[in-house]
Amino acid sequence: MKMLVCVKQVPDTTEIKIDPVKNTLIREGVPSILNPFDSYALEAAARIKDKDPSSTITVICMGPEQAKAVLKESLAIAADKAYLISGREFGGSDTLCTSYILSEAIKEIEKTEGKFDIILCGKQAIDGDTAQVGPEIAEHLGYPQVTYGLEAFVEDGMVKVKKEVEDGAEIIGIQTPCVLTFTKPSFDPRFPTIRRKMAANKANIPVLAFTDLPDIDPEKIGLKHSPTHVKKTFVPQKKTGGIKIQEETAEESAKKLFTLLSEAHVI
Amino acid sequence: MVNKTKDFWVFVETNEDGTAKNVGIELLTPGRELADAQGGRLAAVVIGCNTDAAVSEANRHGADQIIVVDSEEYRKYTTDAYTIALVSLVEKYGPLSMMIGATNNGRDLGPRVACRLQTGLTADCTALAIDEATGKVAWTRPAFGGNLMATILCPEHYPQIGTVRPGVFKKGEETEEKAEIIREEIHVSADQIRTQVLEILKDMDDEKVDLENAEIIVSGGRGVGGPEGFEPVRALAKVLGATVGSSRAAVDAGWISHAHQVGQTGKTVAPKLYIACGISGAIQHQAGMSGSDCIVAINKDPDAPIFDIADYGIVGNLFEVLPILTEEIRKARA
């Protein structure tokens, strides 16, 4: 299988603090990380390659030069080759434009690497949380999709995906080429080995700029051509704490809670 | 594309038995106001198989028009069939705006439809309004794991589309049925559907984990201490008819499956009552449950952030508190 994994560099949202005076996000000093959902997509690709070592994993990322860090991390974990897609023409793109740029970049990379059978993405990025870029890449390329994947495997020549649904999971068979997006599985993604880490640090990562994508329509990219615009952002109002119950004994506390919930007709 | 009407559409997702998922009916509530503000009709779009129950429920909740696509190929959701049907309806009728419930299927379908129509989509909204300056829909949604809210406009592309979280809006009072019902025949051939369900696996612990539609959720976190620590949590859930949830810490520790996880990397829920047991309440957990109507927290640590958002908080040991609370409820309901 020839696989392509789309990754994004995101701020670690667990480290984000709110400026209590200005009521804005403090982004300085917040570490940038490989989007966790993308690491699940990479792990899914790596597991397919474990079973069929002739498989290849190419990884791409759109972002500034610094985003090479997550490509190197992906190389260290499991990828064979990496490309950065970077250019100020791409800046400010919403999901429709971003997915268009990525789909054009994928077509361009296929000229060198050959056609990909499976394109794997994280379900969503933890900064934007939209979960739209994966399905929109699929639509731009005209491919079928399965979202909320937990793991993927190839059986009898067919790509099969274990998909999370409300009451369990389903095994879905999908035609290739296809796009799969991944949520958190029950297992942890693998760590890089020291040897792979050292090799990744030395890896040459080609950059695809706007001018390297001859077929791209400049009227379909960037802030100016994005259908959606952010009108404003604000820090949500914190709900204030309610009634604190701390009686002498746990029994008294529990009984008081029961009384309060009953009186409020909550139970 | 160009809109042909000022109508506001609500996509009403159906279950395999042809009933409506709650969120579709809930969205008719804000849909009414937004349609009126836009100066158009409120239309419900029902796609499924044997959908009479869903059509009737939409009719009793204020839709002016119901567009129905009902045939066997829509019994179970597939990306391909539903995208073909919804896109062809939009192209035919040209609504100004459309809402889709942000269920797993809604968030699978929304981007596919928006991309085929080359329009904008705002994901997972929690508040809706009409922007005064432009008259466009102002879609408000959380980002950065709930640390930031963003209001998004789609000023020049149609329809303006958003997915909206289940549980944010309440179903309205039932009213007289008045909708014009339009039935459309849209058939999708088998070879246009490029995925197939090969096997259905029920949840490992053999209970249905439908957190998104649960009215009451009892969740356990790091404080339960181990897989057996979920026993008092389950016992309370049982007397309340509640669904069992968990924090990421308990899932990562392997005490319970990911299907139960509430929070940024799990499910987003908005039940009437959310009881957090031994959950500290990190921002990622709050992102998934702060929309609950009533939050109860039981935690040993008086400084746990969960108390900042709890309506009722007990500082105490959950293993002492839960059995007594469970017993009180059992007695009251006996």
XYZ file of C-alpha atoms in Angstrom:
601
model
C 0.000 0.000 0.000
C 1.137 3.512 -0.762
C -0.012 5.715 2.057
C -0.002 9.452 2.647
C -0.542 10.936 6.099
C -1.563 14.593 6.551
C -0.285 16.146 9.761
C -0.554 19.566 11.394
C 1.566 21.413 13.896
C -0.674 22.752 16.661
C -0.234 24.604 19.948
C -0.540 22.259 22.902
C -4.001 23.351 24.019
C -3.429 21.831 27.462
C -0.762 24.506 28.020
C -2.855 27.480 26.936
C -3.581 30.016 29.656
C -5.974 32.938 29.704
C -4.683 36.444 30.437
C -6.928 37.335 33.396
C -6.697 41.087 32.724
C -7.010 41.291 28.948
C -9.158 38.148 28.760
C -7.226 36.826 25.770
C -5.232 33.666 25.059
C -1.581 33.710 26.067
C 0.181 31.927 23.225
C 3.756 32.854 24.065
C 5.711 29.962 25.464
C 3.029 27.454 24.480
C 4.815 24.464 22.945
C 3.971 23.363 19.397
C 3.220 19.674 19.002
C 2.172 17.113 16.422
C -1.630 17.137 16.462
C -2.525 14.082 18.606
C -5.206 12.838 16.179
C -2.627 12.926 13.367
C -0.368 10.712 15.452
C -3.224 8.159 15.533
C -3.450 8.359 11.720
C 0.312 7.834 11.483
C 0.083 4.862 13.839
C -2.702 3.364 11.714
C -0.460 3.666 8.649
C 2.481 2.202 10.560
C 0.393 -0.839 11.549
C -0.482 -1.497 7.923
C 3.209 -1.250 7.095
C 4.109 -3.616 9.973
C 2.075 -6.329 8.236
C 3.203 -5.423 4.716
C 6.731 -3.977 4.838
C 6.619 -3.167 1.123
C 4.175 -0.360 2.005
C 5.365 3.236 2.027
C 4.340 6.172 4.203
C 4.692 9.732 2.941
C 3.786 12.548 5.291
C 2.794 16.117 4.409
C 2.186 19.234 6.446
C 1.053 22.719 5.504
C 2.588 25.430 7.607
C 5.605 27.678 8.116
C 9.251 26.483 8.104
C 9.000 25.616 11.840
C 6.384 22.996 10.998
C 9.232 20.809 9.690
C 9.568 19.788 13.347
C 6.384 17.679 13.170
C 7.479 16.209 9.827
C 10.772 15.163 11.397
C 8.876 13.699 14.326
C 6.683 11.761 11.875
C 9.771 10.491 10.040
C 11.223 9.405 13.367
C 8.038 7.551 14.271
C 7.202 5.755 11.029
C 7.216 7.825 7.824
C 9.560 7.231 4.897
C 9.364 10.604 3.263
C 8.082 14.080 4.128
C 7.021 17.236 2.292
C 6.294 20.689 3.675
C 3.698 22.816 1.893
C 4.485 26.414 2.637
C 3.779 29.830 1.209
C 2.248 33.115 2.240
C -0.280 32.752 -0.605
C -1.794 29.935 1.476
C -2.089 32.027 4.656
C -5.501 32.629 6.201
C -7.134 29.780 4.286
C -10.253 28.314 5.863
C -11.025 24.593 5.676
C -12.344 24.675 2.092
C -9.224 26.472 0.818
C -6.825 24.469 3.012
C -8.238 21.169 1.806
C -8.038 22.410 -1.790
C -4.358 23.334 -1.397
C -3.621 19.968 0.228
C -5.437 18.078 -2.525
C -3.466 19.973 -5.193
C -0.231 19.269 -3.312
C -1.138 15.580 -3.118
C -1.648 15.457 -6.903
C 1.709 17.167 -7.402
C 3.536 14.794 -5.030
C 1.931 11.827 -6.807
C 3.829 12.888 -9.942
C 7.020 11.890 -8.083
C 5.856 9.254 -5.620
C 3.125 7.519 -7.621
C -0.544 7.361 -6.749
C -1.471 6.919 -3.088
C -3.940 4.170 -2.193
C -4.871 5.533 1.222
C -4.760 9.092 2.549
C -4.899 9.173 6.336
C -5.724 12.225 8.470
C -6.450 12.903 12.108
C -10.163 13.322 12.760
C -9.570 16.967 13.654
C -6.826 19.317 14.816
C -6.974 20.296 18.474
C -6.657 24.022 17.731
C -9.422 24.453 15.151
C -11.453 21.360 16.121
C -13.383 21.495 12.824
C -12.969 17.880 11.588
C -13.552 19.220 8.064
C -10.241 19.103 6.245
C -10.125 15.295 5.885
C -13.584 14.908 4.289
C -12.989 18.006 2.167
C -9.727 16.560 0.805
C -11.712 13.439 -0.077
C -14.305 15.535 -1.891
C -11.717 17.576 -3.811
C -10.085 14.339 -4.955
C -13.411 12.574 -5.558
C -12.488 9.739 -3.158
C -14.700 7.845 -0.697
C -14.126 8.412 3.013
C -14.475 6.819 6.407
C -14.282 9.135 9.426
C -13.843 8.278 13.140
C -11.469 5.402 12.309
C -9.848 3.490 15.167
C -7.591 1.289 13.065
C -7.264 0.131 9.482
C -6.084 -3.065 7.880
C -5.855 -4.722 4.495
C -7.575 -8.069 4.130
C -8.263 -10.040 0.937
C -6.983 -7.056 -1.000
C -9.601 -4.744 0.558
C -9.007 -1.785 2.860
C -11.074 -2.210 6.011
C -11.546 0.320 8.765
C -12.737 -0.141 12.301
C -14.984 2.886 12.770
C -16.215 4.221 16.104
C -20.006 4.579 16.203
C -22.357 5.602 19.037
C -22.845 2.091 20.394
C -19.602 0.347 19.589
C -17.744 -0.042 16.335
C -18.237 -1.210 12.777
C -15.901 -2.717 10.256
C -16.281 -0.799 7.015
C -14.865 -1.920 3.676
C -13.870 0.931 1.378
C -12.757 1.200 -2.232
C -9.321 2.667 -2.929
C -8.043 5.271 -3.371
C -9.709 6.605 -0.244
C -9.443 9.052 2.642
C -9.633 7.811 6.233
C -9.722 9.994 9.342
C -8.778 8.706 12.782
C -9.878 9.256 16.330
C -8.230 7.969 19.499
C -7.764 4.200 19.529
C -7.457 2.046 22.636
C -3.712 1.644 22.090
C -0.915 4.186 22.342
C 0.952 5.268 19.221
C 4.538 4.015 19.053
C 7.538 6.083 20.061
C 10.443 6.748 17.724
C 13.652 4.770 18.178
C 16.916 6.637 18.743
C 18.203 5.429 15.380
C 15.139 6.695 13.492
C 15.295 9.967 15.405
C 18.867 10.584 14.330
C 18.077 9.760 10.721
C 15.016 12.025 10.783
C 17.056 14.942 12.067
C 19.317 14.665 9.037
C 16.483 14.132 6.553
C 16.067 16.550 3.697
C 12.486 17.793 3.613
C 11.418 19.217 0.252
C 9.221 22.316 0.371
C 6.370 22.831 -2.068
C 5.604 26.514 -2.503
C 2.776 28.135 -4.446
C 4.935 28.213 -7.586
C 5.578 24.471 -7.285
C 1.865 23.781 -7.771
C 1.340 24.732 -11.438
C -2.267 23.532 -11.576
C -3.517 25.381 -8.504
C -6.179 28.043 -9.012
C -5.032 31.204 -7.181
C -8.678 32.294 -6.933
C -9.406 29.371 -4.608
C -6.801 29.894 -1.891
C -5.908 32.189 0.968
C -7.812 34.475 3.274
C -9.353 36.470 0.423
C -10.983 33.477 -1.240
C -12.063 31.640 1.897
C -15.864 31.447 2.167
C -15.801 31.720 5.960
C -14.380 34.633 7.920
C -13.788 34.973 11.632
C -15.818 37.966 12.748
C -14.631 37.972 16.329
C -13.102 35.798 19.002
C -13.690 35.954 22.714
C -12.913 34.056 25.887
C -15.998 32.189 27.066
C -17.703 33.334 30.223
C -16.761 30.956 32.975
C -19.694 29.454 34.721
C -19.346 30.375 38.365
C -19.276 27.651 40.955
C -22.537 26.873 42.713
C -23.293 25.396 46.086
C -20.459 23.614 47.866
C -21.491 20.850 50.217
C -19.047 19.904 52.943
C -20.915 18.434 55.900
C -19.377 16.645 58.879
C -19.685 13.218 57.344
C -19.922 11.849 53.827
C -23.352 10.496 54.682
C -24.670 13.937 55.629
C -23.139 15.444 52.469
C -24.710 12.764 50.273
C -28.117 13.218 51.898
C -27.921 16.978 51.547
C -27.036 16.612 47.869
C -29.993 14.282 47.379
C -32.316 16.836 49.027
C -30.974 19.717 46.919
C -31.234 17.747 43.665
C -34.763 16.636 44.529
C -35.834 20.183 45.392
C -34.374 21.435 42.128
C -36.316 18.661 40.317
C -33.097 17.496 38.717
C -33.719 13.909 39.834
C -23.933 28.739 -6.004
C -26.658 31.382 -5.831
C -29.481 31.075 -3.356
C -32.973 30.988 -4.829
C -34.925 31.583 -1.624
C -34.450 33.063 1.836
C -35.318 29.734 3.402
C -33.516 28.244 6.371
C -33.055 24.498 6.246
C -32.605 22.046 9.076
C -31.291 18.621 8.115
C -33.168 16.067 10.224
C -31.025 12.968 10.556
C -32.958 9.727 10.973
C -32.294 6.493 12.826
C -32.466 3.174 11.010
C -36.068 2.750 12.218
C -37.070 5.984 10.500
C -37.460 8.102 13.645
C -35.723 11.462 13.917
C -32.537 11.936 15.907
C -33.226 14.437 18.676
C -30.808 17.051 17.425
C -32.704 17.574 14.156
C -35.885 18.416 16.047
C -33.953 20.549 18.555
C -32.553 22.645 15.704
C -36.040 23.570 14.547
C -36.221 25.777 17.672
C -33.432 28.226 16.714
C -34.298 27.541 13.049
C -37.689 29.200 13.569
C -36.121 32.435 14.799
C -33.391 32.460 12.181
C -35.822 31.751 9.327
C -38.055 34.588 10.497
C -35.071 36.923 10.804
C -33.951 35.957 7.289
C -37.460 36.516 5.993
C -37.796 32.977 4.662
C -39.472 29.709 5.488
C -38.210 27.079 7.910
C -37.781 23.789 6.082
C -36.912 20.405 7.547
C -35.061 18.041 5.228
C -35.694 14.425 6.152
C -33.623 11.715 4.493
C -34.046 8.071 5.490
C -36.230 4.999 5.090
C -39.831 4.714 6.368
C -39.559 8.211 7.760
C -43.201 8.936 8.628
C -42.400 9.292 12.345
C -39.581 11.763 11.656
C -41.694 13.764 9.198
C -44.552 13.959 11.678
C -42.268 15.020 14.526
C -40.734 17.782 12.387
C -44.255 18.843 11.437
C -45.255 19.123 15.093
C -42.199 21.280 15.828
C -42.799 24.226 13.603
C -41.474 23.412 10.120
C -43.209 25.360 7.329
C -42.058 22.904 4.728
C -40.701 19.364 4.884
C -38.689 17.940 2.036
C -38.553 14.160 2.234
C -36.275 11.691 0.499
C -37.382 8.234 1.583
C -36.074 5.008 0.173
C -34.190 1.865 1.077
C -30.712 3.138 0.144
C -30.974 5.738 2.931
C -31.897 3.308 5.741
C -28.363 3.318 7.040
C -26.247 6.444 6.672
C -23.563 6.402 4.010
C -21.460 9.411 3.096
C -21.924 8.861 -0.625
C -25.714 8.416 -0.782
C -26.536 11.192 1.676
C -24.158 13.646 -0.007
C -25.736 12.989 -3.402
C -29.261 13.442 -2.009
C -28.616 16.562 0.067
C -26.549 18.306 -2.609
C -29.187 17.682 -5.252
C -31.895 19.111 -2.964
C -29.825 22.215 -2.244
C -29.176 22.718 -5.957
C -32.858 22.371 -6.762
C -34.307 24.572 -4.015
C -31.437 26.978 -3.202
C -31.846 27.691 0.533
C -30.042 30.657 2.051
C -28.771 28.745 5.086
C -28.684 25.240 6.494
C -28.014 23.582 9.854
C -26.913 19.988 10.370
C -26.730 18.318 13.793
C -23.083 17.792 14.795
C -23.425 14.050 15.341
C -20.731 11.692 13.996
C -22.734 11.368 10.786
C -23.500 15.095 10.622
C -19.837 15.949 10.889
C -19.047 13.345 8.230
C -21.718 14.722 5.881
C -21.350 18.488 6.448
C -17.863 18.991 4.993
C -18.577 16.678 2.091
C -21.716 18.632 1.135
C -20.153 22.061 1.731
C -17.141 21.157 -0.393
C -19.243 19.807 -3.270
C -21.240 23.053 -3.185
C -18.000 25.078 -2.813
C -19.349 26.959 0.192
C -18.317 27.615 3.773
C -19.101 25.436 6.760
C -18.778 26.274 10.440
C -18.314 23.210 12.624
C -19.835 22.293 15.945
C -21.604 25.569 16.757
C -22.980 26.289 20.209
C -24.696 29.655 19.555
C -26.464 31.151 16.552
C -27.680 34.614 15.649
C -28.157 36.902 12.696
C -25.287 39.390 12.377
C -26.790 42.857 12.536
C -24.318 44.525 10.216
C -24.545 42.022 7.348
C -27.756 40.070 7.910
C -25.743 36.848 7.630
C -25.875 33.956 10.054
C -23.359 34.465 12.883
C -22.133 30.999 13.803
C -20.406 30.830 17.199
C -18.241 27.874 18.127
C -15.540 26.856 20.584
C -11.932 26.416 19.448
C -8.605 25.705 21.167
C -10.219 23.040 23.291
C -12.893 25.400 24.580
C -10.386 28.076 25.605
C -11.649 30.458 22.936
C -14.959 31.143 21.208
C -15.079 32.323 17.601
C -17.968 33.863 15.670
C -17.832 32.984 11.967
C -19.626 34.500 8.981
C -19.934 33.127 5.470
C -20.687 36.380 3.677
C -20.668 35.609 -0.034
C -21.225 31.892 -0.491
C -24.493 29.976 -0.345
C -25.909 28.214 1.377
C -24.303 29.273 4.635
C -23.901 25.971 6.473
C -23.147 25.065 10.064
C -23.119 21.907 12.134
C -24.623 22.470 15.582
C -23.991 20.479 18.730
C -26.703 18.186 20.053
C -28.246 19.305 23.336
C -27.495 23.007 22.966
C -31.088 23.792 22.008
C -34.231 22.253 23.446
C -37.107 20.796 21.483
C -39.915 23.342 21.260
C -43.519 22.893 22.366
C -45.578 20.803 19.972
C -47.760 22.832 17.654
C -50.355 22.168 14.993
C -49.118 20.412 11.869
C -49.041 22.935 9.065
C -46.097 22.027 6.844
C -46.214 21.621 3.131
C -44.737 18.186 2.471
C -42.683 17.669 -0.656
C -41.491 14.196 -1.600
C -38.461 13.889 -3.805
C -37.316 10.709 -5.510
C -33.533 10.640 -5.579
C -32.045 7.260 -6.277
C -28.461 6.271 -5.774
C -27.168 3.161 -7.479
C -25.176 0.575 -5.548
C -21.965 1.388 -7.402
C -22.173 5.033 -6.295
C -21.841 3.912 -2.673
C -18.178 3.122 -2.230
C -18.226 1.859 1.359
C -19.966 -1.094 2.935
C -20.542 -2.216 6.490
C -18.943 -5.650 6.845
C -19.436 -6.239 10.536
C -21.077 -4.564 13.533
C -19.179 -4.820 16.805
C -21.056 -3.943 19.967
C -19.250 -2.137 22.733
C -16.831 -4.305 24.693
C -18.594 -3.879 28.016
C -21.846 -4.813 26.394
C -23.775 -1.662 27.209
C -24.922 0.999 24.818
C -22.814 4.106 25.237
C -24.962 6.791 23.708
C -23.504 9.723 25.595
C -24.644 12.363 23.122
C -28.345 11.649 23.642
C -28.164 10.785 27.352
C -30.325 12.817 29.731
C -28.171 11.926 32.718
C -24.481 11.005 32.722
C -22.486 9.737 35.691
C -18.765 9.966 34.955
C -15.712 8.620 36.731
C -12.165 9.934 36.538
C -8.732 9.373 37.975
C -10.241 9.435 41.482
C -12.015 6.087 40.996
C -8.572 4.499 41.229
C -9.055 1.450 39.018
C -11.495 -0.504 36.852
C -13.350 -1.781 39.928
C -13.674 1.837 41.093
C -16.301 2.279 38.390
C -18.663 -0.048 40.289
C -20.208 2.676 42.519
C -20.350 4.947 39.448
C -22.250 2.258 37.512
C -24.538 1.578 40.473
C -25.557 5.234 40.651
C -25.987 5.366 36.876
C -28.234 2.323 37.070
C -30.705 3.779 39.590
C -30.823 7.015 37.608
C -31.159 5.318 34.213
C -28.003 7.205 33.297
C -25.151 6.549 30.893
C -21.629 6.008 32.257
C -19.004 8.508 31.146
C -15.376 8.990 32.026
C -12.509 11.412 31.859
C -9.494 10.903 29.643
C -7.346 9.895 32.630
C -9.506 6.832 33.340
C -9.514 5.822 29.656
C -5.752 6.281 29.319
C -5.257 4.131 32.402
C -7.245 1.392 30.671
C -10.015 1.302 33.293
C -12.819 1.871 30.787
C -13.137 2.017 26.991
C -12.752 5.193 24.937
C -16.421 5.027 23.924
C -17.176 6.403 27.405
C -14.786 9.343 27.196
C -16.179 12.842 27.574
C -14.030 15.800 26.599
C -12.032 17.252 23.784
C -10.685 13.939 22.538
C -13.918 12.148 23.414
C -17.587 13.018 23.187
C -19.213 16.395 23.667
C -22.300 16.033 25.815
C -25.067 18.256 27.130
C -27.283 16.187 29.444
C -29.775 17.590 31.938
C -27.604 16.258 34.766
C -23.876 15.480 34.734
C -22.358 13.906 37.826
C -18.553 14.020 37.830
C -17.010 11.570 40.299
C -13.308 11.855 41.029
C -12.779 14.093 37.986
C -10.556 17.113 38.499
C -12.097 18.944 35.539
C -9.227 19.896 33.224
C -10.210 22.361 30.494
C -10.282 19.483 27.979
C -12.865 17.657 30.052
C -14.871 20.830 30.583
C -14.870 21.398 26.813
C -16.927 18.243 26.495
C -19.465 18.734 29.283
C -19.744 22.360 30.383
C -22.957 22.694 28.351
C -24.769 20.352 30.769
C -27.822 21.903 32.443
C -26.816 20.846 35.947
C -23.345 19.735 37.010
C -22.619 17.858 40.220
C -19.025 17.267 41.275
C -17.761 14.867 43.903
C -14.047 15.204 44.571
C -11.657 14.920 47.487
C -9.651 17.952 46.378
C -11.451 21.184 47.342
C -9.354 23.086 44.768
C -10.272 20.837 41.825
C -11.281 23.061 38.863
C -14.456 21.000 38.376
C -15.911 22.881 41.378
C -15.610 26.154 39.425
C -18.304 25.009 37.025
C -20.336 22.720 39.279
C -23.824 23.717 40.403
C -23.455 21.400 43.385
C -20.113 20.210 44.699
C -19.325 17.731 47.438
C -15.826 17.806 48.823
C -15.470 14.215 49.878
C -14.647 10.617 49.141
C -16.698 9.293 46.233
C -16.589 5.743 47.635
C -18.406 6.993 50.740
C -20.730 9.462 49.028
C -21.915 7.481 45.998
C -23.376 4.414 47.785
C -25.412 6.652 50.125
C -26.626 8.847 47.276
C -27.518 5.737 45.271
C -29.439 4.286 48.217
C -31.348 7.542 48.814
C -32.433 7.650 45.189
C -33.364 3.966 45.223
C -35.536 4.509 48.328
C -37.203 7.583 46.827
C -38.027 5.724 43.640
C -39.131 2.484 45.264
